């Protein structure tokens, strides 16, 4: 019944991508400690930050790394999703999008992707389609990702942050 939302950013480089919270990044860049009373004075009112990140193809090509606090997982990207391309189209952030569906870890996901942005990537762990995923939602309505804007920038570096994380086997 409770709906939390975070403001996340997907940075796509030549060989790797990173999906992480803009709010956590702001807190860390301003010298604040996550969860401290002073960290609550951020410019993102109404958002709940999620302390996780997904990095694809770094440090090893072909793998996706998910870190959340002290937990870290690694998945092989190839074959992770079995996509079913569906009829239907829409426009998101000015880009024409196509529809696809997959089942992943017990959830049925419907996504919208644009072939005009030729990156086989997307928010969270989504990848493997012939274009960038701009929107995704699971069938029960518990989780969703919505693209708010797309911008070209070269100011961000993609770094796998694994502070005190242990691999989960």
PDB file of C-alpha atoms in Angstrom:
ATOM      1  CA  UNK A   1       0.000   0.000   0.000  1.00  0.00           C
ATOM      2  CA  UNK A   2       2.941   2.330   0.609  1.00  0.00           C
ATOM      3  CA  UNK A   3       4.497   3.706  -2.563  1.00  0.00           C
ATOM      4  CA  UNK A   4       8.080   4.876  -2.460  1.00  0.00           C
ATOM      5  CA  UNK A   5       9.800   6.584  -5.338  1.00  0.00           C
ATOM      6  CA  UNK A   6      13.397   7.433  -6.037  1.00  0.00           C
ATOM      7  CA  UNK A   7      15.017   9.561  -8.701  1.00  0.00           C
ATOM      8  CA  UNK A   8      17.508   7.336 -10.502  1.00  0.00           C
ATOM      9  CA  UNK A   9      19.906   7.979 -13.364  1.00  0.00           C
ATOM     10  CA  UNK A  10      21.143   5.598 -16.038  1.00  0.00           C
ATOM     11  CA  UNK A  11      24.567   6.600 -17.355  1.00  0.00           C
ATOM     12  CA  UNK A  12      25.576   4.809 -20.542  1.00  0.00           C
ATOM     13  CA  UNK A  13      29.195   4.818 -21.662  1.00  0.00           C
ATOM     14  CA  UNK A  14      30.969   3.192 -24.600  1.00  0.00           C
ATOM     15  CA  UNK A  15      31.392  -0.156 -22.852  1.00  0.00           C
ATOM     16  CA  UNK A  16      29.513   0.051 -19.533  1.00  0.00           C
ATOM     17  CA  UNK A  17      26.458   1.519 -17.829  1.00  0.00           C
ATOM     18  CA  UNK A  18      25.470   2.436 -14.288  1.00  0.00           C
ATOM     19  CA  UNK A  19      22.017   2.837 -12.727  1.00  0.00           C
ATOM     20  CA  UNK A  20      21.942   4.533  -9.322  1.00  0.00           C
ATOM     21  CA  UNK A  21      20.097   7.025  -7.134  1.00  0.00           C
ATOM     22  CA  UNK A  22      20.631  10.694  -7.923  1.00  0.00           C
ATOM     23  CA  UNK A  23      19.738  11.455  -4.305  1.00  0.00           C
ATOM     24  CA  UNK A  24      22.385   9.135  -2.819  1.00  0.00           C
ATOM     25  CA  UNK A  25      24.917  10.662  -5.195  1.00  0.00           C
ATOM     26  CA  UNK A  26      23.920  14.166  -4.049  1.00  0.00           C
ATOM     27  CA  UNK A  27      24.209  13.143  -0.387  1.00  0.00           C
ATOM     28  CA  UNK A  28      27.654  11.600  -0.912  1.00  0.00           C
ATOM     29  CA  UNK A  29      28.899  14.563  -2.995  1.00  0.00           C
ATOM     30  CA  UNK A  30      27.831  17.018  -0.291  1.00  0.00           C
ATOM     31  CA  UNK A  31      29.728  15.231   2.470  1.00  0.00           C
ATOM     32  CA  UNK A  32      26.632  14.006   4.248  1.00  0.00           C
ATOM     33  CA  UNK A  33      26.266  10.638   5.901  1.00  0.00           C
ATOM     34  CA  UNK A  34      23.485   8.468   4.533  1.00  0.00           C
ATOM     35  CA  UNK A  35      20.625   8.353   7.035  1.00  0.00           C
ATOM     36  CA  UNK A  36      21.894  11.220   9.207  1.00  0.00           C
ATOM     37  CA  UNK A  37      19.489  14.028  10.168  1.00  0.00           C
ATOM     38  CA  UNK A  38      21.430  16.510   8.020  1.00  0.00           C
ATOM     39  CA  UNK A  39      21.114  14.246   4.975  1.00  0.00           C
ATOM     40  CA  UNK A  40      17.358  14.842   5.120  1.00  0.00           C
ATOM     41  CA  UNK A  41      17.929  18.446   3.973  1.00  0.00           C
ATOM     42  CA  UNK A  42      18.228  17.534   0.302  1.00  0.00           C
ATOM     43  CA  UNK A  43      16.457  19.153  -2.661  1.00  0.00           C
ATOM     44  CA  UNK A  44      14.505  15.988  -3.514  1.00  0.00           C
ATOM     45  CA  UNK A  45      11.484  16.245  -1.223  1.00  0.00           C
ATOM     46  CA  UNK A  46       8.894  13.527  -1.731  1.00  0.00           C
ATOM     47  CA  UNK A  47      11.444  10.950  -2.841  1.00  0.00           C
ATOM     48  CA  UNK A  48      12.780   7.972  -0.911  1.00  0.00           C
ATOM     49  CA  UNK A  49      16.325   7.045  -1.790  1.00  0.00           C
ATOM     50  CA  UNK A  50      17.269   3.482  -2.542  1.00  0.00           C
ATOM     51  CA  UNK A  51      20.798   2.542  -1.645  1.00  0.00           C
ATOM     52  CA  UNK A  52      21.604   0.273  -4.562  1.00  0.00           C
ATOM     53  CA  UNK A  53      23.256   0.379  -7.940  1.00  0.00           C
ATOM     54  CA  UNK A  54      23.420  -1.768 -11.053  1.00  0.00           C
ATOM     55  CA  UNK A  55      26.555  -1.680 -13.185  1.00  0.00           C
ATOM     56  CA  UNK A  56      26.724  -3.539 -16.478  1.00  0.00           C
ATOM     57  CA  UNK A  57      29.993  -4.610 -18.187  1.00  0.00           C
ATOM     58  CA  UNK A  58      32.304  -3.243 -15.490  1.00  0.00           C
ATOM     59  CA  UNK A  59      34.733  -4.470 -14.241  1.00  0.00           C
ATOM     60  CA  UNK A  60      34.163  -7.495 -16.508  1.00  0.00           C
ATOM     61  CA  UNK A  61      32.415  -7.378 -19.864  1.00  0.00           C
ATOM     62  CA  UNK A  62      29.311  -9.557 -20.178  1.00  0.00           C
ATOM     63  CA  UNK A  63      28.379  -9.314 -16.505  1.00  0.00           C
ATOM     64  CA  UNK A  64      25.983  -7.220 -14.445  1.00  0.00           C
ATOM     65  CA  UNK A  65      26.784  -6.270 -10.852  1.00  0.00           C
ATOM     66  CA  UNK A  66      24.100  -5.324  -8.342  1.00  0.00           C
ATOM     67  CA  UNK A  67      25.126  -3.868  -4.982  1.00  0.00           C
ATOM     68  CA  UNK A  68      22.829  -3.012  -2.108  1.00  0.00           C
ATOM     69  CA  UNK A  69      24.526  -2.099   1.138  1.00  0.00           C
ATOM     70  CA  UNK A  70      26.690  -5.078   2.058  1.00  0.00           C
ATOM     71  CA  UNK A  71      25.187  -7.417  -0.539  1.00  0.00           C
ATOM     72  CA  UNK A  72      26.646  -7.795  -3.999  1.00  0.00           C
ATOM     73  CA  UNK A  73      25.483 -10.099  -6.808  1.00  0.00           C
ATOM     74  CA  UNK A  74      26.804 -10.853 -10.265  1.00  0.00           C
ATOM     75  CA  UNK A  75      24.749 -12.126 -13.205  1.00  0.00           C
ATOM     76  CA  UNK A  76      25.829 -13.073 -16.693  1.00  0.00           C
ATOM     77  CA  UNK A  77      24.036 -10.675 -19.077  1.00  0.00           C
ATOM     78  CA  UNK A  78      23.688 -13.031 -22.041  1.00  0.00           C
ATOM     79  CA  UNK A  79      20.405 -14.945 -21.713  1.00  0.00           C
ATOM     80  CA  UNK A  80      19.317 -13.175 -18.526  1.00  0.00           C
ATOM     81  CA  UNK A  81      16.035 -12.070 -20.133  1.00  0.00           C
ATOM     82  CA  UNK A  82      13.845 -13.928 -22.620  1.00  0.00           C
ATOM     83  CA  UNK A  83      11.958 -11.126 -24.350  1.00  0.00           C
ATOM     84  CA  UNK A  84       8.685 -11.473 -26.210  1.00  0.00           C
ATOM     85  CA  UNK A  85       8.215  -8.602 -28.687  1.00  0.00           C
ATOM     86  CA  UNK A  86       4.570  -7.458 -28.701  1.00  0.00           C
ATOM     87  CA  UNK A  87       2.266  -5.355 -30.835  1.00  0.00           C
ATOM     88  CA  UNK A  88       1.799  -1.796 -29.617  1.00  0.00           C
ATOM     89  CA  UNK A  89       3.579   1.491 -29.650  1.00  0.00           C
ATOM     90  CA  UNK A  90       3.735   4.736 -27.718  1.00  0.00           C
ATOM     91  CA  UNK A  91       5.896   7.834 -27.407  1.00  0.00           C
ATOM     92  CA  UNK A  92       8.041   8.472 -24.315  1.00  0.00           C
ATOM     93  CA  UNK A  93      10.179  11.603 -23.945  1.00  0.00           C
ATOM     94  CA  UNK A  94       9.648  12.290 -27.653  1.00  0.00           C
ATOM     95  CA  UNK A  95      10.901   8.851 -28.763  1.00  0.00           C
ATOM     96  CA  UNK A  96       8.667   6.306 -30.500  1.00  0.00           C
ATOM     97  CA  UNK A  97       8.670   3.100 -28.455  1.00  0.00           C
ATOM     98  CA  UNK A  98       7.820  -0.554 -28.976  1.00  0.00           C
ATOM     99  CA  UNK A  99       6.440  -2.989 -26.431  1.00  0.00           C
ATOM    100  CA  UNK A 100       8.013  -6.157 -25.014  1.00  0.00           C
ATOM    101  CA  UNK A 101       7.338  -8.557 -22.156  1.00  0.00           C
ATOM    102  CA  UNK A 102       9.430 -10.922 -20.041  1.00  0.00           C
ATOM    103  CA  UNK A 103       9.268 -12.991 -16.888  1.00  0.00           C
ATOM    104  CA  UNK A 104      12.142 -12.293 -14.514  1.00  0.00           C
ATOM    105  CA  UNK A 105      12.583 -13.744 -11.037  1.00  0.00           C
ATOM    106  CA  UNK A 106       8.886 -14.481 -10.562  1.00  0.00           C
ATOM    107  CA  UNK A 107       7.556 -11.185 -11.926  1.00  0.00           C
ATOM    108  CA  UNK A 108       6.025 -10.470 -15.320  1.00  0.00           C
ATOM    109  CA  UNK A 109       7.400  -7.240 -16.759  1.00  0.00           C
ATOM    110  CA  UNK A 110       6.097  -5.117 -19.626  1.00  0.00           C
ATOM    111  CA  UNK A 111       8.551  -2.605 -21.050  1.00  0.00           C
ATOM    112  CA  UNK A 112       8.637   0.101 -23.691  1.00  0.00           C
ATOM    113  CA  UNK A 113      11.899   0.519 -25.604  1.00  0.00           C
ATOM    114  CA  UNK A 114      13.043   2.761 -28.427  1.00  0.00           C
ATOM    115  CA  UNK A 115      15.121   1.424 -31.316  1.00  0.00           C
ATOM    116  CA  UNK A 116      16.109   5.048 -32.088  1.00  0.00           C
ATOM    117  CA  UNK A 117      18.510   4.902 -29.127  1.00  0.00           C
ATOM    118  CA  UNK A 118      20.545   1.816 -30.106  1.00  0.00           C
ATOM    119  CA  UNK A 119      21.635   0.797 -26.612  1.00  0.00           C
ATOM    120  CA  UNK A 120      20.640  -2.680 -25.447  1.00  0.00           C
ATOM    121  CA  UNK A 121      20.208  -1.286 -21.946  1.00  0.00           C
ATOM    122  CA  UNK A 122      17.700   0.211 -19.569  1.00  0.00           C
ATOM    123  CA  UNK A 123      16.908   1.022 -15.959  1.00  0.00           C
ATOM    124  CA  UNK A 124      17.649  -1.451 -13.190  1.00  0.00           C
ATOM    125  CA  UNK A 125      18.744  -4.774 -14.719  1.00  0.00           C
ATOM    126  CA  UNK A 126      16.864  -4.510 -18.008  1.00  0.00           C
ATOM    127  CA  UNK A 127      18.876  -5.226 -21.146  1.00  0.00           C
ATOM    128  CA  UNK A 128      18.865  -7.410 -24.238  1.00  0.00           C
ATOM    129  CA  UNK A 129      16.381  -5.550 -26.442  1.00  0.00           C
ATOM    130  CA  UNK A 130      17.200  -3.792 -29.744  1.00  0.00           C
ATOM    131  CA  UNK A 131      16.970  -0.351 -28.135  1.00  0.00           C
ATOM    132  CA  UNK A 132      16.926   1.537 -24.855  1.00  0.00           C
ATOM    133  CA  UNK A 133      14.192   0.662 -22.329  1.00  0.00           C
ATOM    134  CA  UNK A 134      12.414   3.895 -21.314  1.00  0.00           C
ATOM    135  CA  UNK A 135       9.591   2.476 -19.216  1.00  0.00           C
ATOM    136  CA  UNK A 136       8.956  -0.771 -17.337  1.00  0.00           C
ATOM    137  CA  UNK A 137       6.304  -2.031 -14.957  1.00  0.00           C
ATOM    138  CA  UNK A 138       5.529  -5.389 -13.429  1.00  0.00           C
ATOM    139  CA  UNK A 139       2.106  -6.974 -13.703  1.00  0.00           C
ATOM    140  CA  UNK A 140       1.021  -6.504 -10.074  1.00  0.00           C
ATOM    141  CA  UNK A 141       1.784  -2.770 -10.135  1.00  0.00           C
ATOM    142  CA  UNK A 142       4.306  -2.999  -7.283  1.00  0.00           C
ATOM    143  CA  UNK A 143       7.358  -1.843  -9.232  1.00  0.00           C
ATOM    144  CA  UNK A 144       7.768   0.576 -12.133  1.00  0.00           C
ATOM    145  CA  UNK A 145      10.411   2.644 -13.877  1.00  0.00           C
ATOM    146  CA  UNK A 146       9.524   5.766 -15.895  1.00  0.00           C
ATOM    147  CA  UNK A 147      11.935   7.842 -17.980  1.00  0.00           C
ATOM    148  CA  UNK A 148      11.613  11.555 -17.160  1.00  0.00           C
ATOM    149  CA  UNK A 149      14.205  12.932 -19.577  1.00  0.00           C
ATOM    150  CA  UNK A 150      17.103  12.010 -21.802  1.00  0.00           C
ATOM    151  CA  UNK A 151      20.201  14.139 -22.030  1.00  0.00           C
ATOM    152  CA  UNK A 152      23.652  13.791 -23.478  1.00  0.00           C
ATOM    153  CA  UNK A 153      26.433  14.549 -21.042  1.00  0.00           C
ATOM    154  CA  UNK A 154      30.038  13.519 -20.591  1.00  0.00           C
ATOM    155  CA  UNK A 155      30.448  14.687 -17.011  1.00  0.00           C
ATOM    156  CA  UNK A 156      29.778  11.432 -15.174  1.00  0.00           C
ATOM    157  CA  UNK A 157      32.127   8.531 -14.707  1.00  0.00           C
ATOM    158  CA  UNK A 158      30.913   4.977 -14.320  1.00  0.00           C
ATOM    159  CA  UNK A 159      32.449   3.356 -11.254  1.00  0.00           C
ATOM    160  CA  UNK A 160      31.549   0.113  -9.514  1.00  0.00           C
ATOM    161  CA  UNK A 161      31.154   1.059  -5.843  1.00  0.00           C
ATOM    162  CA  UNK A 162      31.484  -1.988  -3.570  1.00  0.00           C
ATOM    163  CA  UNK A 163      32.267  -0.472  -0.189  1.00  0.00           C
ATOM    164  CA  UNK A 164      32.253  -3.318   2.352  1.00  0.00           C
ATOM    165  CA  UNK A 165      30.096  -5.441   0.059  1.00  0.00           C
ATOM    166  CA  UNK A 166      30.409  -9.214   0.154  1.00  0.00           C
ATOM    167  CA  UNK A 167      29.597 -11.403  -2.823  1.00  0.00           C
ATOM    168  CA  UNK A 168      26.340 -13.298  -2.527  1.00  0.00           C
ATOM    169  CA  UNK A 169      26.800 -16.877  -3.790  1.00  0.00           C
TER     170      UNK A 169
END
